[in-house]
Coordinates of C-alpha atoms in Angstrom, one line a residue:
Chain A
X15 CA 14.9 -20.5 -8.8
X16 CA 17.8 -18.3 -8.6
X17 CA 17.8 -15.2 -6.6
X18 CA 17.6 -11.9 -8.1
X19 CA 19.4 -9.2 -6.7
X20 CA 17.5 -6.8 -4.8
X21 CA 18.9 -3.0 -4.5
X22 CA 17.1 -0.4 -1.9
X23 CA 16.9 2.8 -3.4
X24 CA 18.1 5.5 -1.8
X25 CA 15.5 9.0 -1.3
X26 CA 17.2 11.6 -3.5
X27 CA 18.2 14.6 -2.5
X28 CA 18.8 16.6 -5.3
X29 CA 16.0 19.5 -5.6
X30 CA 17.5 19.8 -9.3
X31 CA 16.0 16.7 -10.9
X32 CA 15.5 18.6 -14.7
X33 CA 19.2 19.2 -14.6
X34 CA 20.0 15.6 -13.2
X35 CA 17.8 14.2 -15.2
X36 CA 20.0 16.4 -18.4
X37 CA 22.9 15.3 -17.2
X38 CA 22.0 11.4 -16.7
X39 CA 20.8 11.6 -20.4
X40 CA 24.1 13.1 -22.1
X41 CA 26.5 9.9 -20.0
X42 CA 23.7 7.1 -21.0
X43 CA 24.5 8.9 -25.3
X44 CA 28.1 8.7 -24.1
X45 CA 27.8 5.1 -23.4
X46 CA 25.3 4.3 -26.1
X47 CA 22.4 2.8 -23.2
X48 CA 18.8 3.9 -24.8
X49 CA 16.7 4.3 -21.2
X50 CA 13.0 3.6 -21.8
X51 CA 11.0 4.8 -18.8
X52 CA 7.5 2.2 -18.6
X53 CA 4.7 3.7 -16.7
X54 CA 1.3 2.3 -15.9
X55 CA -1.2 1.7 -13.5
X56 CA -0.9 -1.5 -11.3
X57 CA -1.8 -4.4 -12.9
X58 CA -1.9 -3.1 -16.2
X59 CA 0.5 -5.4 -17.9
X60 CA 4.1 -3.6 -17.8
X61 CA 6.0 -7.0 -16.8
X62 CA 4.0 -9.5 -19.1
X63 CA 4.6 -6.5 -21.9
X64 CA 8.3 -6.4 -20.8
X65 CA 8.4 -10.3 -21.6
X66 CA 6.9 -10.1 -25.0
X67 CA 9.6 -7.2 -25.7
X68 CA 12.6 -9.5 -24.8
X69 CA 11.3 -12.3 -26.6
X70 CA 11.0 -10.1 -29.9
X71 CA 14.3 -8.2 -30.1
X72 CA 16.6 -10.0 -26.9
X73 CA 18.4 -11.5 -29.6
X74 CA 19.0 -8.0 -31.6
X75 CA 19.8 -6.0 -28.6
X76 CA 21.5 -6.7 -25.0
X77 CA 18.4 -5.2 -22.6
X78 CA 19.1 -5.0 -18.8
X79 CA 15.9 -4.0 -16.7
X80 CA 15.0 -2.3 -13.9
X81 CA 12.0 -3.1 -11.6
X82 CA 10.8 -0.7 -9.5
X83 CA 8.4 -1.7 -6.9
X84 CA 7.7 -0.2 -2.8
X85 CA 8.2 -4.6 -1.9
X86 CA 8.6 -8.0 -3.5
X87 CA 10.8 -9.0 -6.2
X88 CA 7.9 -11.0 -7.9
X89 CA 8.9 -8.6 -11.0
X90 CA 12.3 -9.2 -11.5
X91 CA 11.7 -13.0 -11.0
X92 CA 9.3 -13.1 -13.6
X93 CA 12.3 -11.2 -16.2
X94 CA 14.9 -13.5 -14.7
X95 CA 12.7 -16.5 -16.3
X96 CA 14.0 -14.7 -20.1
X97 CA 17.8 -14.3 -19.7
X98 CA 17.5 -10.5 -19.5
X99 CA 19.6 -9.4 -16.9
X100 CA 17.5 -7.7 -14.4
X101 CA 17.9 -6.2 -10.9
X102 CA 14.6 -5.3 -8.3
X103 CA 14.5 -1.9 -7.3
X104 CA 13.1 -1.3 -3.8
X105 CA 11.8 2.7 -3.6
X106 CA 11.5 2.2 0.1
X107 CA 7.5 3.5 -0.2
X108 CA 8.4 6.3 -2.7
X109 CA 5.6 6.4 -5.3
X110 CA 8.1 7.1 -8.2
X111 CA 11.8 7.5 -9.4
X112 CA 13.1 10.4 -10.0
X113 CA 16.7 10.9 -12.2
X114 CA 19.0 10.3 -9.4
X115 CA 17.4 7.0 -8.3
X116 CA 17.5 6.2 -11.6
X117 CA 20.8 6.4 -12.0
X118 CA 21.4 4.1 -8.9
X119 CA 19.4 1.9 -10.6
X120 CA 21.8 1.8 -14.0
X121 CA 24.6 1.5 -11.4
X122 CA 23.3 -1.5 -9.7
X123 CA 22.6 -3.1 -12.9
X124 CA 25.7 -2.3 -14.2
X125 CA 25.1 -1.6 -17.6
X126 CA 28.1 -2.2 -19.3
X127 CA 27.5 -4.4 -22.1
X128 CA 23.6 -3.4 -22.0
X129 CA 22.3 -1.6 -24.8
X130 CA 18.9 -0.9 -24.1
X131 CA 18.2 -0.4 -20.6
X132 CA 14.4 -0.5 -19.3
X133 CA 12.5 1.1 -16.1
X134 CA 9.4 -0.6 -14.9
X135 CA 8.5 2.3 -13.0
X136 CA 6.0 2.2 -9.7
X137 CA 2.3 1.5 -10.8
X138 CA 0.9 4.8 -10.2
X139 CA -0.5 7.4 -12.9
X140 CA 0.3 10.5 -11.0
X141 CA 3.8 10.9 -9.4
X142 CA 6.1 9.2 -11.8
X143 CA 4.9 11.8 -14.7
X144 CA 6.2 14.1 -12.4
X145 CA 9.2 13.6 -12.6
X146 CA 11.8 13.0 -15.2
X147 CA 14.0 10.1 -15.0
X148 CA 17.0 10.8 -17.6
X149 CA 14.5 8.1 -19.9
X150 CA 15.3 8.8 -23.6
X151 CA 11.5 8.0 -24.0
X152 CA 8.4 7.9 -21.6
X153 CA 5.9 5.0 -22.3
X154 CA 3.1 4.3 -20.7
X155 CA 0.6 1.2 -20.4
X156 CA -3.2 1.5 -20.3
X157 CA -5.2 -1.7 -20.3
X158 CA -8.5 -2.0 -21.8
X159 CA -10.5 -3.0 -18.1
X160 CA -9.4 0.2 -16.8
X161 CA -11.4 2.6 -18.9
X162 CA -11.1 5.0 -22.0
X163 CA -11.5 7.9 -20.0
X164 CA -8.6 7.6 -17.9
X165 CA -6.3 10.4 -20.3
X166 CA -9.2 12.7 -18.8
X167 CA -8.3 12.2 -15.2
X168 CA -4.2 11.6 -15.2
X169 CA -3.5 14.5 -17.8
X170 CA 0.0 14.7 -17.3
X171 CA 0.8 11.1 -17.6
X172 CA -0.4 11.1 -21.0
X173 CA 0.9 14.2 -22.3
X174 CA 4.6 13.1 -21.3
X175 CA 4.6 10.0 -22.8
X176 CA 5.8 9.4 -26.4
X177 CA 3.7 5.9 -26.8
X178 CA 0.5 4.5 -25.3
X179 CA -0.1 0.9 -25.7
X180 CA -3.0 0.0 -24.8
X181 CA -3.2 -3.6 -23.4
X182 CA -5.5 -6.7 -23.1
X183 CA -7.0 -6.2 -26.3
X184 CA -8.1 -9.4 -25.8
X185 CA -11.0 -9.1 -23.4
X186 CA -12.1 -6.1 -25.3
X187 CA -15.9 -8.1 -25.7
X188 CA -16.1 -8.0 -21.9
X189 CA -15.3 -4.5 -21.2
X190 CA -17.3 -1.0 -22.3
X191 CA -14.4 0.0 -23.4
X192 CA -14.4 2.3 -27.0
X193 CA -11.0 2.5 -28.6
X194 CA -11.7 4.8 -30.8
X195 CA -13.1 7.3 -28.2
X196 CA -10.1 6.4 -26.3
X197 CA -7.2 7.1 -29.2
X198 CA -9.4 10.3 -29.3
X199 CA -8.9 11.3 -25.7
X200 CA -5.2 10.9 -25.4
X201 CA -4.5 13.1 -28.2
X202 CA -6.5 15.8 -26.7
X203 CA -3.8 15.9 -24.4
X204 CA -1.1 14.6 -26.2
X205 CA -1.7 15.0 -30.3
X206 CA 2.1 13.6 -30.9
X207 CA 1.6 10.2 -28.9
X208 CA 1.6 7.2 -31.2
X209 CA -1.1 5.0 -29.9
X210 CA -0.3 0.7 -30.7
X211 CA -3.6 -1.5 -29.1
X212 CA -1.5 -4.3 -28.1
X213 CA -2.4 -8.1 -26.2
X214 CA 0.8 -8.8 -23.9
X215 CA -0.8 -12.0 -23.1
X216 CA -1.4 -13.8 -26.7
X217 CA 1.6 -11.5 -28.0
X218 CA -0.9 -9.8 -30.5
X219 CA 0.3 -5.9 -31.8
X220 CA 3.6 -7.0 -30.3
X221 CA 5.8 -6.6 -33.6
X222 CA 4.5 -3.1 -33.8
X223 CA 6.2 -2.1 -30.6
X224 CA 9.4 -3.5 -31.5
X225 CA 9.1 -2.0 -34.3
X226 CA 8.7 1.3 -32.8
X227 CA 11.5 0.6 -29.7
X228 CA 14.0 -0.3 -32.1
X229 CA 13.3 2.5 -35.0
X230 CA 13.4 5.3 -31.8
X231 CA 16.5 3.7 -30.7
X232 CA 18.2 3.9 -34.5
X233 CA 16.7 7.6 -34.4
X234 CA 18.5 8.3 -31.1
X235 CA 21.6 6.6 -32.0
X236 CA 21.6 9.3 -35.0
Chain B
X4 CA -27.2 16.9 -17.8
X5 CA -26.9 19.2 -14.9
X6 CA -23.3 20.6 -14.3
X7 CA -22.1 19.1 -11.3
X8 CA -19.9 21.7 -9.2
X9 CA -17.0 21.6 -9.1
X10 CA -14.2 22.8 -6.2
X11 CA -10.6 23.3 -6.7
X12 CA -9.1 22.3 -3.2
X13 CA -6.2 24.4 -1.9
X14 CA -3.0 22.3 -1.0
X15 CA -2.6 22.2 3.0
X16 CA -0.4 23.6 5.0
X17 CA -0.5 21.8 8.2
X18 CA 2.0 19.8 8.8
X19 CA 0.7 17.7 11.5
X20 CA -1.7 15.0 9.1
X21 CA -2.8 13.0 12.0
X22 CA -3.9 15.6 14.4
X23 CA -5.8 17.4 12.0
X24 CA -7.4 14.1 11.1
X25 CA -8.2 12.9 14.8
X26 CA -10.2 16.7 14.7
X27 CA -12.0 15.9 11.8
X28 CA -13.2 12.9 13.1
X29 CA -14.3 13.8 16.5
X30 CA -15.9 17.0 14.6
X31 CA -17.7 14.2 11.8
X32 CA -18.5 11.9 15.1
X33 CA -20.4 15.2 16.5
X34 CA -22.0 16.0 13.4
X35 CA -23.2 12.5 12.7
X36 CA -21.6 12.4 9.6
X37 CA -20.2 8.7 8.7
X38 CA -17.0 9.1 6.5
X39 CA -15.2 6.7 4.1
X40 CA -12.6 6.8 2.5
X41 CA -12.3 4.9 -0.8
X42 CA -9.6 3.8 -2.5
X43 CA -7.8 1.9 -5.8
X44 CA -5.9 1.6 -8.6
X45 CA -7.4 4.1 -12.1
X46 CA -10.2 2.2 -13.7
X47 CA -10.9 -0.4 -10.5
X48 CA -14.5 0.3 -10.4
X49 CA -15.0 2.7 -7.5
X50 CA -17.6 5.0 -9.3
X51 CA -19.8 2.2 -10.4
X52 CA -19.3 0.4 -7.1
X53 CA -20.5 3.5 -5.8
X54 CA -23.7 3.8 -7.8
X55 CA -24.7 0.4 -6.7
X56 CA -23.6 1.6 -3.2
X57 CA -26.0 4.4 -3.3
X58 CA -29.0 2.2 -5.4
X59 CA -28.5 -0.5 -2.0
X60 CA -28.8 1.8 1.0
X61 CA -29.7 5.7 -1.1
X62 CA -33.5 5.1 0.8
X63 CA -32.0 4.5 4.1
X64 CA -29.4 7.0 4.3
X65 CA -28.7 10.3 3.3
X66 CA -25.4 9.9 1.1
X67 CA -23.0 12.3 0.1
X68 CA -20.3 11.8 -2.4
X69 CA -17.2 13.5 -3.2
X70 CA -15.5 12.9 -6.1
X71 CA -11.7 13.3 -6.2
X72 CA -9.4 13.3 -9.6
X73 CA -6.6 15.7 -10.7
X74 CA -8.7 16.9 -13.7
X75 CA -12.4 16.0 -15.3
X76 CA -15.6 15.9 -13.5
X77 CA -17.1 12.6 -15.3
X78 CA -16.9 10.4 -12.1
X79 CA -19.4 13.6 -10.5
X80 CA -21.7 13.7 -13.4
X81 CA -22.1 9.7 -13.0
X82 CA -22.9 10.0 -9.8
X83 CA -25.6 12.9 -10.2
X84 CA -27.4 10.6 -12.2
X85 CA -28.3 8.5 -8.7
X86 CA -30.2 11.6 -7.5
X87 CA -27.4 11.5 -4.5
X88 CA -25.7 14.7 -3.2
X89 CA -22.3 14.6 -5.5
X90 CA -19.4 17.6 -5.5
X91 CA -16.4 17.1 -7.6
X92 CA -13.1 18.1 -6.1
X93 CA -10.4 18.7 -8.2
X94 CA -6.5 18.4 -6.6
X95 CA -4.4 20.8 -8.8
X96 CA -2.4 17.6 -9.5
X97 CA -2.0 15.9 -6.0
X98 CA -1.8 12.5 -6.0
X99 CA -3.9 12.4 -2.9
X100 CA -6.0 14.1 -0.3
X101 CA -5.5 15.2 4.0
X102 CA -7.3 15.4 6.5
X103 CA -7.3 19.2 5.7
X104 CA -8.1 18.9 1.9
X105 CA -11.1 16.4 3.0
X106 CA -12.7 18.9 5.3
X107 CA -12.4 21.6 2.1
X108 CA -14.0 18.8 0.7
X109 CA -16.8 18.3 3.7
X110 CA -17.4 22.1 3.1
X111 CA -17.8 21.7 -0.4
X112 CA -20.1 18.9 -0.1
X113 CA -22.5 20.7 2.8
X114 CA -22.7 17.7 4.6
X115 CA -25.5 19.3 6.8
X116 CA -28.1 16.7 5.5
X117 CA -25.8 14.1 4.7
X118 CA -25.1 11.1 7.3
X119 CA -22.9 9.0 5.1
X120 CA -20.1 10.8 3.1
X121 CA -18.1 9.0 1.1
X122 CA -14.5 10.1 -0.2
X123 CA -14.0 8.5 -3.9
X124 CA -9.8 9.7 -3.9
X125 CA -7.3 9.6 -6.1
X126 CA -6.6 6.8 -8.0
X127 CA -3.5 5.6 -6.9
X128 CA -2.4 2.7 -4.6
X129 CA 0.5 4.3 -3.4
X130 CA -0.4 8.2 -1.9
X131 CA -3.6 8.0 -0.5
X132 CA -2.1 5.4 2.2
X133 CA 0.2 7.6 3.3
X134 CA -2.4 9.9 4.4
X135 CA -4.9 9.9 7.2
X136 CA -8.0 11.8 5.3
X137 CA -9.9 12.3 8.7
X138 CA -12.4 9.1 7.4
X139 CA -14.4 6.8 10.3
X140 CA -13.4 3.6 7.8
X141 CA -10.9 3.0 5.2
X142 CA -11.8 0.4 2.2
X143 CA -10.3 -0.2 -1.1
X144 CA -11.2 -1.5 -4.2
X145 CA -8.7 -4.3 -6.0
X146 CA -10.4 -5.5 -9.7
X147 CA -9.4 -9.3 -11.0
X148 CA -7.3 -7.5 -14.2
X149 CA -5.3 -5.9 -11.7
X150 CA -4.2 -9.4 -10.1
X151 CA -3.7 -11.1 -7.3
X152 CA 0.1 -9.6 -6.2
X153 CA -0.9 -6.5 -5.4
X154 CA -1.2 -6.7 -1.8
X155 CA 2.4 -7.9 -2.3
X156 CA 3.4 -4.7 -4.1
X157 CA 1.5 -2.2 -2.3
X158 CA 1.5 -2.9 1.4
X159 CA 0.5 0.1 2.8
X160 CA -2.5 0.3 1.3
X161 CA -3.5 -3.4 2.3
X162 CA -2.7 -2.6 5.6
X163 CA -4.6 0.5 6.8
X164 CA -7.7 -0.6 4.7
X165 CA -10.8 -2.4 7.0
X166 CA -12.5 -3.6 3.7
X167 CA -11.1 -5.1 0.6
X168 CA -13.7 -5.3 -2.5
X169 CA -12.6 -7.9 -4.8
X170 CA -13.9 -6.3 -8.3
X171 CA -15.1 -7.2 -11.5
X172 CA -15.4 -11.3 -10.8
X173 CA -17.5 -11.7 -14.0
X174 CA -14.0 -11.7 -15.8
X175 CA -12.5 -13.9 -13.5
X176 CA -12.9 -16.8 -16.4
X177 CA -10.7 -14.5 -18.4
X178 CA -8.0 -13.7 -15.9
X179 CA -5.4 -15.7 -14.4
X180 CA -6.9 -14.4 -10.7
X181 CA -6.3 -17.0 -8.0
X182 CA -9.0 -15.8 -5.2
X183 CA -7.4 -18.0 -2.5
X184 CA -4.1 -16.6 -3.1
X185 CA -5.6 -13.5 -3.6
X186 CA -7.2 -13.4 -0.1
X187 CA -4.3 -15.0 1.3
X188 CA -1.9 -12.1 0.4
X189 CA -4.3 -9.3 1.3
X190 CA -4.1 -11.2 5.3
X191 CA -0.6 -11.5 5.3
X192 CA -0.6 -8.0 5.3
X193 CA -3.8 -7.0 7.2
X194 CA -5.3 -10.4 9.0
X195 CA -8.3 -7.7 10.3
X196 CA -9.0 -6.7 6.9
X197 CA -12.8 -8.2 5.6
X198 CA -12.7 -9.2 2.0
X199 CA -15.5 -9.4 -0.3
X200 CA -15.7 -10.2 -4.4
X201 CA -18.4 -8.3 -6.0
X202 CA -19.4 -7.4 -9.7
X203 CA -20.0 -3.6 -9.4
X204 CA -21.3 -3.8 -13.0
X205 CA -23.9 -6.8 -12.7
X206 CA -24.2 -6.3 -8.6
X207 CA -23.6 -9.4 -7.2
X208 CA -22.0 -9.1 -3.6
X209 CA -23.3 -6.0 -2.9
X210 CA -25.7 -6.9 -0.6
X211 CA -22.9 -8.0 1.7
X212 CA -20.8 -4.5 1.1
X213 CA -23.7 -2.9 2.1
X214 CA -24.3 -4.9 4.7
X215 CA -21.0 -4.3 6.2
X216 CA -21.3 -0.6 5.3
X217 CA -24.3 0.3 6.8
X218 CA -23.1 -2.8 10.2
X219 CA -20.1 -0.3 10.8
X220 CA -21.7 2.9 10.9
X221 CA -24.3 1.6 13.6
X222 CA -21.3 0.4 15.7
X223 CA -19.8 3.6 15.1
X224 CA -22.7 5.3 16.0
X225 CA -22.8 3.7 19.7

């Protein structure tokens, strides 16, 4: 298997990240790139998800990606496998991204031709909501074995992001796991949130992500 | 239910982690009081590996539990239920606690009963590595739907833990989870590190956690 190129991110050191993060948004409408910043816990499906994404709209729109991870590039191999072009981010044991490793990021993936450009952020429900990442939208991942009351402990990652999907539908029998109670707890912190129960694995709820991606990317494109 | 309490810990100031966690230590190791510090990803199954924890060895030793999260005070109320000695700490959004936010903790707690505490942090597998809490052992919980590349992704945490709980192995028919692989990453980067599967939810393997539990504190003890 090919290599994929692997790109160590350097610590920012810009104390200004809202304004970086302003700035970094206003170039990527200037060059029509629609940044999606993925969040999630580890393990909760964000790569697998990513997959399913390319399959359903590669074809409709040139998508570059971004995986961020502390080590491995066991991410951006896995994306290499569609034909996305794809480049492994190494934080060097930073828990997040902030806007101006972001924008490293777009540089080393050079997005010329790319359209819609993706960040699989670090798995971590804390730090990355802290920080804004120039993302045009925040989404966020939470799978079905890791509990509905999770928008109750990681408040802020739920009330930034614009989308919850919530993964591995599939092995809802096996899990005490209530969606409704769930849908209920993330808009308690976040009534605006569209919520889409999805299976990454059997590609279930799929089309209703696209569907969403690509009507917030016509919205954006005005 | 009873209202569990619940303590807002102040962010420290010390600058110097490790010394301040080499003085709780000695101070625990004076007072008797066995620490661990628990670890994992949201939603790996530290709370209800806990409450089998506390079912296993409650009678034999006096257990105290704090329970760590940025917001809520469900993991606390669980945990009451057990009849064990529970405080909630809440981190005014820290990803993580110190040595220095532990002992608020300690305080909290009033360990002067208590001869096992037991730290349930943030979950996070990034953060909590990063910071020595003060605790006599380190373990970490890693469930089957999280996979088995974490260790891969998330060295730091692999490395400084002395006890890996494999998770939730009643789904492993579910999961693509390959244990040996599994086992074989987590050694790569920790060839100390014990490893042992267990189903927090039905309670198989936990004879052997506790076993190794209760084995380390008597060594510890001298």
């Amino acid at each position: 298997m090919a290599d994929v190129r692997i790109l160590e991110i350097k610590q920012s050191v810009f104390a200004d990240n809202d304004r970086q993060a302003e700035e970094l948004r206003r170039e990527l409408k200037e060059k029509g790139v629609f940044l999606l910043n993925l969040m999630s816990s580890p393990g909760s499906g964000k790569t697998t998800t990513l997959m399913r994404t390319i399959e359903a709209i590669g074809e409709k729109v040139r998508i570059g990606v971004m995986e961020a991870d502390i080590d491995s590039d066991v991410d951006a191999r896995t994306i290499a496998k569609s034909g996305a072009k794809v480049i492994q981010l190494h934080t060097g044991g930073m828990c997040h991204l902030d806007a101006a490793m972001t924008r490293q990021g777009l540089e080393g993936l050079e997005t010329g031709d790319v359209e819609l450009a993706i960040l699989e952020n670090v798995g971590n429900l804390v730090c990355p909501a802290e920080f804004d990442t120039g993302a045009c939208k925040n989404a966020m991942i939470l799978s079905v074995p890791e509990g509905d009351d999770k928008p109750l402990k990681y408040p802020l990652m739920f009330s930034i992001c614009d989308v919850v999907l919530i993964n591995k539908i599939d092995v809802l029998p096996y899990f005490d796991f209530d969606m409704e109670k769930c849908v209920k707890n993330i808009h308690m912190r976040n009534p605006e949130a569209k919520v889409i129960p999805i299976c990454a694995k059997t590609g279930e709820g799929i089309d209703k992500w696209a569907d969403w991606l690509m009507e917030q990317r016509k919205i954006w494109r005005g």
